[in-house]
Amino acid sequence: MKNVDEYKVEIITGQYITAPLEQKLMIKNLLGEDVEYNFEIYFHWYNMIHELGHAVFEYNCPNRPHPVDEEQFVNNFAIAYWRHYGEIEKLETVCSIVHEALSKFTAPTTHNNKNHLVYAEEQWGKEEFYSFNNYGWFQFNCVENSISQQISLEQALSDMGLINAQFQKGVLLKYKVDETMPYQVIKDAKNILCSWGITLPKEISVVLSDDPNCHMCQSKRICAK
């Protein structure tokens, strides 16, 4: 657990529009005909909170779980957050994206009917695990699992170790699906989580990447002046 005053956070997220044609075709096959809209909803609405969940762990939880379990926890957190604060239509779109995408992945040959978490723990760190198919299959299974659990935001935070989170009543956050959305989602979420008593660095920025498969949260130490 790091000292928040010494760090800043970057949420790095890829873009569909700048992707090479080959990647665009792969993404379109996965997300369907309305690919640009679906990409924005999944990665620049839903997944912004998923990535911020990693920062919640980093600055609030002294004993972080195995990375595989953390992926499930932050998906639980993101789904619960949007159930508490999000537009029903956008959340339904995420659910539809996940359901349809899972039908297009091929279960890894090393899966052998294992739970997606068991499979990922066995394969974590191996090169083949991080292929578009295998890692995508794992992540979308995590999201589907989170959708099926129907847990509250308060419970999701408690499961992450934040047992003293200060419950706040949900309000509806509406976002226009445009280039400003990921920035506004993070700005709002930072303020909301602060009201829940969750500690995060003052500086949290969104960085757009030309790689549509690059979606991550990273912390950087602030250089002393």
CSV table of C-alpha atoms in Angstrom, one decimal:
chain,number,residue,atom,x,y,z
A,1,MET,CA,0.0,0.0,0.0
A,2,LYS,CA,1.7,3.2,-1.2
A,3,ASN,CA,1.7,6.7,0.1
A,4,VAL,CA,-0.8,8.5,-2.1
A,5,ASP,CA,1.0,11.8,-1.8
A,6,GLU,CA,4.1,10.3,-3.5
A,7,TYR,CA,2.3,9.0,-6.6
A,8,LYS,CA,0.1,9.8,-9.5
A,9,VAL,CA,-2.1,7.3,-11.5
A,10,GLU,CA,-2.4,6.9,-15.2
A,11,ILE,CA,-5.3,5.0,-16.7
A,12,ILE,CA,-4.1,4.0,-20.2
A,13,THR,CA,-6.7,2.9,-22.7
A,14,GLY,CA,-6.5,2.0,-26.3
A,15,GLN,CA,-8.6,3.4,-29.2
A,16,TYR,CA,-10.4,1.6,-32.0
A,17,ILE,CA,-10.2,4.5,-34.4
A,18,THR,CA,-6.4,4.4,-34.6
A,19,ALA,CA,-6.0,0.6,-34.8
A,20,PRO,CA,-4.5,-1.0,-37.8
A,21,LEU,CA,-7.0,-2.7,-40.2
A,22,GLU,CA,-6.1,-6.2,-39.0
A,23,GLN,CA,-6.8,-5.3,-35.4
A,24,LYS,CA,-10.0,-3.5,-36.4
A,25,LEU,CA,-11.3,-6.6,-38.1
A,26,MET,CA,-10.5,-8.8,-35.1
A,27,ILE,CA,-12.3,-6.3,-32.8
A,28,LYS,CA,-15.3,-6.0,-35.1
A,29,ASN,CA,-15.6,-9.8,-35.2
A,30,LEU,CA,-15.7,-9.7,-31.4
A,31,LEU,CA,-17.9,-6.7,-30.8
A,32,GLY,CA,-20.3,-6.8,-33.7
A,33,GLU,CA,-21.4,-4.4,-36.4
A,34,ASP,CA,-21.8,-1.4,-34.1
A,35,VAL,CA,-18.2,-1.8,-33.2
A,36,GLU,CA,-17.2,1.8,-32.6
A,37,TYR,CA,-20.1,2.4,-30.2
A,38,ASN,CA,-19.6,-1.0,-28.4
A,39,PHE,CA,-15.8,-0.3,-28.1
A,40,GLU,CA,-16.5,3.1,-26.4
A,41,ILE,CA,-19.1,1.6,-24.0
A,42,TYR,CA,-17.0,-1.3,-23.0
A,43,PHE,CA,-13.5,0.2,-22.8
A,44,HIS,CA,-14.2,3.9,-22.2
A,45,TRP,CA,-17.1,3.6,-19.9
A,46,TYR,CA,-17.2,0.2,-18.1
A,47,ASN,CA,-13.5,-0.6,-18.2
A,48,MET,CA,-12.4,2.8,-16.9
A,49,ILE,CA,-13.8,1.8,-13.5
A,50,HIS,CA,-12.3,-1.7,-13.8
A,51,GLU,CA,-8.8,-0.1,-14.2
A,52,LEU,CA,-9.5,2.4,-11.4
A,53,GLY,CA,-10.3,-0.6,-9.2
A,54,HIS,CA,-6.6,-1.6,-9.4
A,55,ALA,CA,-5.7,1.8,-8.0
A,56,VAL,CA,-8.2,1.2,-5.2
A,57,PHE,CA,-6.4,-2.0,-4.3
A,58,GLU,CA,-2.9,-0.4,-4.6
A,59,TYR,CA,-3.6,2.5,-2.3
A,60,ASN,CA,-6.1,1.0,0.2
A,61,CYS,CA,-5.3,-2.7,0.6
A,62,PRO,CA,-2.0,-3.7,2.3
A,63,ASN,CA,-2.4,-7.4,1.2
A,64,ARG,CA,-3.2,-7.5,-2.5
A,65,PRO,CA,-4.6,-10.9,-3.8
A,66,HIS,CA,-3.1,-12.9,-6.6
A,67,PRO,CA,-3.4,-10.9,-9.8
A,68,VAL,CA,-6.0,-13.4,-11.2
A,69,ASP,CA,-8.2,-12.9,-8.1
A,70,GLU,CA,-7.7,-9.2,-8.3
A,71,GLU,CA,-9.0,-9.2,-11.9
A,72,GLN,CA,-12.2,-10.8,-10.6
A,73,PHE,CA,-12.5,-8.4,-7.7
A,74,VAL,CA,-12.1,-5.3,-9.9
A,75,ASN,CA,-14.7,-6.6,-12.3
A,76,ASN,CA,-17.0,-7.2,-9.4
A,77,PHE,CA,-16.3,-3.6,-8.3
A,78,ALA,CA,-16.9,-2.1,-11.8
A,79,ILE,CA,-20.2,-3.9,-12.4
A,80,ALA,CA,-21.4,-3.0,-8.9
A,81,TYR,CA,-20.3,0.6,-9.4
A,82,TRP,CA,-22.2,1.0,-12.6
A,83,ARG,CA,-25.3,-0.7,-11.1
A,84,HIS,CA,-25.1,1.9,-8.3
A,85,TYR,CA,-24.4,4.9,-10.5
A,86,GLY,CA,-24.8,4.1,-14.2
A,87,GLU,CA,-27.4,4.2,-16.9
A,88,ILE,CA,-29.3,1.0,-17.3
A,89,GLU,CA,-29.0,1.1,-21.1
A,90,LYS,CA,-25.2,1.3,-21.0
A,91,LEU,CA,-24.9,-1.5,-18.5
A,92,GLU,CA,-27.3,-3.7,-20.6
A,93,THR,CA,-25.0,-3.0,-23.6
A,94,VAL,CA,-22.0,-4.2,-21.6
A,95,CYS,CA,-23.9,-7.4,-20.6
A,96,SER,CA,-24.8,-8.0,-24.3
A,97,ILE,CA,-21.2,-7.4,-25.4
A,98,VAL,CA,-19.9,-9.9,-22.9
A,99,HIS,CA,-22.5,-12.5,-23.7
A,100,GLU,CA,-21.9,-12.3,-27.5
A,101,ALA,CA,-18.2,-12.1,-27.2
A,102,LEU,CA,-17.9,-15.2,-25.1
A,103,SER,CA,-19.6,-17.2,-27.9
A,104,LYS,CA,-16.8,-16.1,-30.2
A,105,PHE,CA,-13.8,-17.1,-28.1
A,106,THR,CA,-12.4,-20.6,-28.1
A,107,ALA,CA,-11.8,-22.1,-24.7
A,108,PRO,CA,-8.0,-22.6,-24.3
A,109,THR,CA,-6.9,-26.2,-24.8
A,110,THR,CA,-5.4,-26.2,-21.3
A,111,HIS,CA,-8.8,-25.2,-19.9
A,112,ASN,CA,-10.2,-28.7,-19.6
A,113,ASN,CA,-13.4,-27.6,-18.1
A,114,LYS,CA,-11.6,-25.8,-15.2
A,115,ASN,CA,-13.0,-22.6,-13.6
A,116,HIS,CA,-11.6,-19.6,-15.5
A,117,LEU,CA,-9.8,-18.4,-12.3
A,118,VAL,CA,-8.2,-21.8,-11.8
A,119,TYR,CA,-7.1,-21.9,-15.4
A,120,ALA,CA,-5.6,-18.4,-15.2
A,121,GLU,CA,-3.7,-19.0,-12.0
A,122,GLU,CA,-2.1,-22.1,-13.6
A,123,GLN,CA,-1.2,-20.1,-16.7
A,124,TRP,CA,-0.4,-16.7,-15.3
A,125,GLY,CA,2.9,-15.4,-16.6
A,126,LYS,CA,3.1,-17.9,-19.5
A,127,GLU,CA,3.3,-16.3,-22.9
A,128,GLU,CA,0.4,-18.2,-24.4
A,129,PHE,CA,-1.9,-17.0,-21.7
A,130,TYR,CA,-1.7,-13.4,-23.0
A,131,SER,CA,-2.8,-14.2,-26.5
A,132,PHE,CA,-5.9,-12.2,-27.8
A,133,ASN,CA,-8.0,-15.4,-27.5
A,134,ASN,CA,-6.9,-16.8,-24.2
A,135,TYR,CA,-6.6,-13.6,-22.2
A,136,GLY,CA,-9.8,-12.2,-23.7
A,137,TRP,CA,-11.6,-15.5,-22.8
A,138,PHE,CA,-10.4,-15.1,-19.2
A,139,GLN,CA,-11.4,-11.5,-18.9
A,140,PHE,CA,-14.8,-11.8,-20.4
A,141,ASN,CA,-15.5,-14.8,-18.2
A,142,CYS,CA,-14.6,-12.6,-15.2
A,143,VAL,CA,-17.1,-9.9,-16.3
A,144,GLU,CA,-19.8,-12.5,-16.9
A,145,ASN,CA,-19.2,-13.9,-13.4
A,146,SER,CA,-19.5,-10.4,-12.0
A,147,ILE,CA,-22.7,-9.8,-13.8
A,148,SER,CA,-24.2,-13.0,-12.5
A,149,GLN,CA,-23.3,-12.3,-8.8
A,150,GLN,CA,-25.6,-9.3,-8.4
A,151,ILE,CA,-23.5,-7.9,-5.5
A,152,SER,CA,-23.8,-4.4,-4.2
A,153,LEU,CA,-21.1,-1.8,-4.4
A,154,GLU,CA,-20.8,-1.8,-0.6
A,155,GLN,CA,-20.2,-5.6,-0.7
A,156,ALA,CA,-17.8,-5.4,-3.6
A,157,LEU,CA,-15.7,-2.9,-1.7
A,158,SER,CA,-15.9,-5.0,1.5
A,159,ASP,CA,-14.7,-8.1,-0.5
A,160,MET,CA,-11.7,-6.0,-1.6
A,161,GLY,CA,-10.9,-5.3,2.0
A,162,LEU,CA,-12.5,-1.9,2.5
A,163,ILE,CA,-14.8,-2.9,5.3
A,164,ASN,CA,-15.1,0.7,6.6
A,165,ALA,CA,-16.3,2.2,3.3
A,166,GLN,CA,-18.9,4.9,4.0
A,167,PHE,CA,-22.1,4.0,2.0
A,168,GLN,CA,-23.4,6.7,-0.3
A,169,LYS,CA,-26.7,6.7,-2.0
A,170,GLY,CA,-26.5,6.2,-5.8
A,171,VAL,CA,-27.1,9.0,-8.3
A,172,LEU,CA,-27.5,8.6,-12.0
A,173,LEU,CA,-24.4,9.5,-14.0
A,174,LYS,CA,-25.2,10.2,-17.6
A,175,TYR,CA,-22.5,10.4,-20.3
A,176,LYS,CA,-22.5,11.4,-23.9
A,177,VAL,CA,-20.6,8.8,-25.9
A,178,ASP,CA,-17.8,11.0,-27.3
A,179,GLU,CA,-14.1,11.7,-26.8
A,180,THR,CA,-14.6,13.3,-23.4
A,181,MET,CA,-16.4,10.4,-21.8
A,182,PRO,CA,-13.4,8.4,-20.4
A,183,TYR,CA,-12.0,11.6,-18.8
A,184,GLN,CA,-15.3,12.5,-17.2
A,185,VAL,CA,-15.9,9.0,-16.0
A,186,ILE,CA,-12.6,9.0,-14.1
A,187,LYS,CA,-13.1,12.5,-12.8
A,188,ASP,CA,-16.5,11.7,-11.4
A,189,ALA,CA,-15.4,8.3,-10.0
A,190,LYS,CA,-12.5,9.9,-8.1
A,191,ASN,CA,-14.8,12.3,-6.4
A,192,ILE,CA,-17.4,9.6,-5.7
A,193,LEU,CA,-14.9,7.2,-4.2
A,194,CYS,CA,-13.5,10.0,-2.0
A,195,SER,CA,-17.0,10.4,-0.6
A,196,TRP,CA,-17.0,6.7,0.3
A,197,GLY,CA,-13.8,7.2,2.3
A,198,ILE,CA,-11.5,5.6,-0.3
A,199,THR,CA,-8.0,7.1,-0.6
A,200,LEU,CA,-6.6,7.8,-4.0
A,201,PRO,CA,-3.8,10.0,-5.4
A,202,LYS,CA,-4.8,13.5,-6.2
A,203,GLU,CA,-3.6,13.2,-9.8
A,204,ILE,CA,-5.4,10.5,-11.9
A,205,SER,CA,-5.2,11.0,-15.6
A,206,VAL,CA,-6.5,9.2,-18.7
A,207,VAL,CA,-3.9,8.5,-21.4
A,208,LEU,CA,-5.1,7.4,-24.9
A,209,SER,CA,-3.0,4.7,-26.6
A,210,ASP,CA,-2.9,3.8,-30.3
A,211,ASP,CA,-2.9,0.1,-29.4
A,212,PRO,CA,-6.6,-0.9,-29.0
A,213,ASN,CA,-5.6,-3.8,-26.8
A,214,CYS,CA,-3.7,-1.7,-24.3
A,215,HIS,CA,-5.9,-1.1,-21.2
A,216,MET,CA,-4.1,-0.7,-17.9
A,217,CYS,CA,-3.6,1.2,-14.7
A,218,GLN,CA,-0.2,2.3,-13.6
A,219,SER,CA,1.3,4.4,-10.8
A,220,LYS,CA,4.2,6.7,-11.2
A,221,ARG,CA,6.2,8.3,-8.4
A,222,ILE,CA,6.1,12.0,-8.4
A,223,CYS,CA,9.6,13.4,-8.5
A,224,ALA,CA,10.5,15.6,-5.6
A,225,LYS,CA,11.1,19.2,-6.5
